[in-house]
Amino acid sequence: MPVHLRRDLDEIKKLLLEVGSLVEEATNKAITALLDRREDLASEVQAGDREIDLKEVLVEELCLKLLALHQPVAADLRFVVVVMKVNNDLERMGDLAANIAERAACLITHPPLAVPLDFRKMAEKARAMVRDSLDCLLRRDTRLARAVLAADDEVDACHREMWDTLQQTMLADPATIRRALHYLSASRHLERIADLTTNIAEDVIYMVDG
């Protein structure tokens, strides 16, 4: 492989991992802000979304530059294609983390709902999927990628339970509707983050197995 191609591939990989690290950090902070009512963390996530957006654009530009200059084939071409897809999914995950932080900031200004919501269980599962999807990408680990795919069913089940509980709460007491909708929105954003991690896992399987 030409030296310049290897250098550019390494640069893209390094920058993508930086994007992934920022997204994982934003997701963790957003979840903590929601669970522990941390206004400071909610603000940090919303402020940090701009950096994720800028790095996402830079990764895409480097990929397009590499395709134009080196015209990679086979495994290298698959890698660049996967990077562009994963890069886009990571940016969307960052947006969803910011949305969760926004919901958390709103909920902090209201009393907690006296409802048995197991948000922590769902959040931890989604958090683990984010971490594992990035690990399987870094290590090109298809077994871990398939574990991420399997874990998505658990997050979906948590979201359905959340919807059922919140729906019953709103029907029983209309005064809870505003808060319940914020929680439901946050649950939906978490479920979407989990969906996007499965996209990354599927891309890893494609990259490795072709």
GROMACS .gro file of C-alpha atoms in nm:
model
  210
    1MET     CA    1   0.000   0.000   0.000
    2PRO     CA    2   0.137   0.347  -0.090
    3VAL     CA    3   0.269   0.543   0.208
    4HIS     CA    4   0.046   0.843   0.138
    5LEU     CA    5  -0.267   0.628   0.127
    6ARG     CA    6  -0.178   0.460   0.458
    7ARG     CA    7  -0.110   0.799   0.617
    8ASP     CA    8  -0.443   0.939   0.502
    9LEU     CA    9  -0.633   0.628   0.615
   10ASP     CA   10  -0.471   0.652   0.957
   11GLU     CA   11  -0.562   1.020   0.982
   12ILE     CA   12  -0.925   0.944   0.899
   13LYS     CA   13  -0.939   0.661   1.150
   14LYS     CA   14  -0.790   0.881   1.422
   15LEU     CA   15  -1.036   1.163   1.358
   16LEU     CA   16  -1.334   0.925   1.344
   17LEU     CA   17  -1.236   0.786   1.683
   18GLU     CA   18  -1.225   1.142   1.815
   19VAL     CA   19  -1.580   1.195   1.692
   20GLY     CA   20  -1.683   0.867   1.853
   21SER     CA   21  -1.522   0.965   2.182
   22LEU     CA   22  -1.703   1.299   2.183
   23VAL     CA   23  -2.036   1.130   2.108
   24GLU     CA   24  -1.986   0.869   2.379
   25GLU     CA   25  -1.900   1.144   2.629
   26ALA     CA   26  -2.202   1.350   2.524
   27THR     CA   27  -2.432   1.050   2.557
   28ASN     CA   28  -2.297   0.967   2.902
   29LYS     CA   29  -2.336   1.326   3.020
   30ALA     CA   30  -2.688   1.357   2.877
   31ILE     CA   31  -2.796   1.036   3.050
   32THR     CA   32  -2.644   1.149   3.380
   33ALA     CA   33  -2.811   1.489   3.345
   34LEU     CA   34  -3.146   1.316   3.296
   35LEU     CA   35  -3.109   1.061   3.575
   36ASP     CA   36  -2.940   1.283   3.836
   37ARG     CA   37  -3.102   1.615   3.739
   38ARG     CA   38  -2.767   1.778   3.655
   39GLU     CA   39  -2.827   2.112   3.485
   40ASP     CA   40  -2.453   2.172   3.442
   41LEU     CA   41  -2.410   1.853   3.239
   42ALA     CA   42  -2.717   1.926   3.029
   43SER     CA   43  -2.564   2.263   2.937
   44GLU     CA   44  -2.226   2.106   2.855
   45VAL     CA   45  -2.384   1.857   2.615
   46GLN     CA   46  -2.581   2.123   2.431
   47ALA     CA   47  -2.276   2.349   2.403
   48GLY     CA   48  -2.052   2.065   2.285
   49ASP     CA   49  -2.273   1.956   1.995
   50ARG     CA   50  -2.112   2.216   1.768
   51GLU     CA   51  -1.769   2.051   1.802
   52ILE     CA   52  -1.914   1.715   1.698
   53ASP     CA   53  -2.074   1.875   1.392
   54LEU     CA   54  -1.747   2.039   1.287
   55LYS     CA   55  -1.546   1.717   1.321
   56GLU     CA   56  -1.813   1.525   1.129
   57VAL     CA   57  -1.771   1.764   0.837
   58LEU     CA   58  -1.392   1.732   0.853
   59VAL     CA   59  -1.408   1.350   0.843
   60GLU     CA   60  -1.634   1.363   0.537
   61GLU     CA   61  -1.402   1.607   0.361
   62LEU     CA   62  -1.099   1.385   0.428
   63CYS     CA   63  -1.283   1.080   0.297
   64LEU     CA   64  -1.381   1.257  -0.024
   65LYS     CA   65  -1.026   1.383  -0.067
   66LEU     CA   66  -0.888   1.030  -0.022
   67LEU     CA   67  -1.132   0.885  -0.275
   68ALA     CA   68  -1.036   1.148  -0.530
   69LEU     CA   69  -0.659   1.124  -0.479
   70HIS     CA   70  -0.602   0.752  -0.418
   71GLN     CA   71  -0.904   0.573  -0.570
   72PRO     CA   72  -0.885   0.289  -0.313
   73VAL     CA   73  -1.018  -0.058  -0.391
   74ALA     CA   74  -1.127  -0.372  -0.204
   75ALA     CA   75  -1.082  -0.353   0.175
   76ASP     CA   76  -0.961   0.009   0.172
   77LEU     CA   77  -1.263   0.119  -0.028
   78ARG     CA   78  -1.498  -0.066   0.209
   79PHE     CA   79  -1.327   0.104   0.501
   80VAL     CA   80  -1.378   0.452   0.358
   81VAL     CA   81  -1.742   0.381   0.271
   82VAL     CA   82  -1.806   0.251   0.624
   83VAL     CA   83  -1.632   0.551   0.779
   84MET     CA   84  -1.858   0.790   0.589
   85LYS     CA   85  -2.170   0.603   0.704
   86VAL     CA   86  -2.052   0.569   1.064
   87ASN     CA   87  -1.948   0.934   1.070
   88ASN     CA   88  -2.302   1.037   0.975
   89ASP     CA   89  -2.456   0.805   1.236
   90LEU     CA   90  -2.227   0.944   1.506
   91GLU     CA   91  -2.329   1.299   1.423
   92ARG     CA   92  -2.695   1.201   1.452
   93MET     CA   93  -2.622   1.033   1.786
   94GLY     CA   94  -2.464   1.356   1.904
   95ASP     CA   95  -2.780   1.544   1.806
   96LEU     CA   96  -2.992   1.293   1.998
   97ALA     CA   97  -2.771   1.330   2.305
   98ALA     CA   98  -2.823   1.707   2.284
   99ASN     CA   99  -3.198   1.646   2.261
  100ILE     CA  100  -3.190   1.431   2.574
  101ALA     CA  101  -2.994   1.704   2.750
  102GLU     CA  102  -3.259   1.955   2.646
  103ARG     CA  103  -3.533   1.733   2.790
  104ALA     CA  104  -3.329   1.693   3.108
  105ALA     CA  105  -3.292   2.071   3.142
  106CYS     CA  106  -3.670   2.110   3.117
  107LEU     CA  107  -3.743   1.832   3.365
  108ILE     CA  108  -3.504   1.980   3.621
  109THR     CA  109  -3.735   2.280   3.653
  110HIS     CA  110  -4.028   2.057   3.756
  111PRO     CA  111  -4.077   1.811   4.043
  112PRO     CA  112  -3.991   1.449   3.955
  113LEU     CA  113  -4.275   1.221   3.850
  114ALA     CA  114  -4.377   0.983   4.126
  115VAL     CA  115  -4.384   0.695   3.879
  116PRO     CA  116  -4.175   0.374   3.872
  117LEU     CA  117  -3.976   0.457   3.557
  118ASP     CA  118  -3.675   0.231   3.511
  119PHE     CA  119  -3.488   0.489   3.305
  120ARG     CA  120  -3.156   0.387   3.454
  121LYS     CA  121  -3.189   0.032   3.316
  122MET     CA  122  -3.267   0.156   2.967
  123ALA     CA  123  -2.998   0.423   2.981
  124GLU     CA  124  -2.729   0.178   3.089
  125LYS     CA  125  -2.818  -0.062   2.807
  126ALA     CA  126  -2.805   0.218   2.550
  127ARG     CA  127  -2.479   0.348   2.700
  128ALA     CA  128  -2.325   0.000   2.672
  129MET     CA  129  -2.435  -0.026   2.308
  130VAL     CA  130  -2.265   0.304   2.224
  131ARG     CA  131  -1.943   0.186   2.388
  132ASP     CA  132  -1.953  -0.160   2.228
  133SER     CA  133  -2.033  -0.027   1.880
  134LEU     CA  134  -1.724   0.194   1.892
  135ASP     CA  135  -1.512  -0.090   2.033
  136CYS     CA  136  -1.619  -0.332   1.760
  137LEU     CA  137  -1.535  -0.067   1.501
  138LEU     CA  138  -1.192  -0.007   1.649
  139ARG     CA  139  -1.112  -0.378   1.679
  140ARG     CA  140  -1.305  -0.490   1.370
  141ASP     CA  141  -1.477  -0.738   1.600
  142THR     CA  142  -1.777  -0.895   1.426
  143ARG     CA  143  -1.872  -1.104   1.729
  144LEU     CA  144  -1.909  -0.791   1.941
  145ALA     CA  145  -2.095  -0.626   1.652
  146ARG     CA  146  -2.351  -0.908   1.656
  147ALA     CA  147  -2.388  -0.867   2.034
  148VAL     CA  148  -2.477  -0.502   1.974
  149LEU     CA  149  -2.745  -0.608   1.728
  150ALA     CA  150  -2.892  -0.851   1.980
  151ALA     CA  151  -2.895  -0.588   2.257
  152ASP     CA  152  -3.122  -0.360   2.056
  153ASP     CA  153  -3.425  -0.578   2.132
  154GLU     CA  154  -3.375  -0.513   2.504
  155VAL     CA  155  -3.371  -0.135   2.456
  156ASP     CA  156  -3.682  -0.156   2.240
  157ALA     CA  157  -3.857  -0.352   2.516
  158CYS     CA  158  -3.757  -0.089   2.773
  159HIS     CA  159  -3.897   0.185   2.551
  160ARG     CA  160  -4.228   0.002   2.515
  161GLU     CA  161  -4.250  -0.038   2.894
  162MET     CA  162  -4.174   0.332   2.934
  163TRP     CA  163  -4.448   0.423   2.688
  164ASP     CA  164  -4.705   0.203   2.864
  165THR     CA  165  -4.621   0.344   3.208
  166LEU     CA  166  -4.624   0.706   3.095
  167GLN     CA  167  -4.945   0.663   2.900
  168GLN     CA  168  -5.120   0.526   3.209
  169THR     CA  169  -4.977   0.811   3.416
  170MET     CA  170  -5.105   1.079   3.179
  171LEU     CA  171  -5.451   0.920   3.163
  172ALA     CA  172  -5.470   0.899   3.542
  173ASP     CA  173  -5.349   1.255   3.606
  174PRO     CA  174  -5.352   1.519   3.328
  175ALA     CA  175  -5.128   1.741   3.543
  176THR     CA  176  -4.840   1.504   3.463
  177ILE     CA  177  -4.872   1.532   3.086
  178ARG     CA  178  -4.598   1.792   3.028
  179ARG     CA  179  -4.341   1.607   3.237
  180ALA     CA  180  -4.445   1.267   3.101
  181LEU     CA  181  -4.401   1.390   2.744
  182HIS     CA  182  -4.048   1.508   2.823
  183TYR     CA  183  -3.964   1.166   2.965
  184LEU     CA  184  -4.125   0.992   2.669
  185SER     CA  185  -3.926   1.209   2.429
  186ALA     CA  186  -3.602   1.128   2.612
  187SER     CA  187  -3.689   0.758   2.599
  188ARG     CA  188  -3.747   0.781   2.226
  189HIS     CA  189  -3.414   0.958   2.175
  190LEU     CA  190  -3.236   0.683   2.370
  191GLU     CA  191  -3.409   0.420   2.159
  192ARG     CA  192  -3.293   0.599   1.843
  193ILE     CA  193  -2.935   0.614   1.972
  194ALA     CA  194  -2.950   0.238   2.020
  195ASP     CA  195  -3.081   0.198   1.664
  196LEU     CA  196  -2.789   0.398   1.530
  197THR     CA  197  -2.539   0.180   1.717
  198THR     CA  198  -2.685  -0.118   1.530
  199ASN     CA  199  -2.616   0.066   1.204
  200ILE     CA  200  -2.251   0.093   1.308
  201ALA     CA  201  -2.242  -0.275   1.405
  202GLU     CA  202  -2.388  -0.376   1.068
  203ASP     CA  203  -2.131  -0.158   0.890
  204VAL     CA  204  -1.849  -0.327   1.083
  205ILE     CA  205  -1.974  -0.669   0.976
  206TYR     CA  206  -1.984  -0.549   0.614
  207MET     CA  207  -1.636  -0.397   0.640
  208VAL     CA  208  -1.482  -0.716   0.782
  209ASP     CA  209  -1.676  -0.984   0.595
  210GLY     CA  210  -1.739  -0.792   0.276
   0.00000   0.00000   0.00000
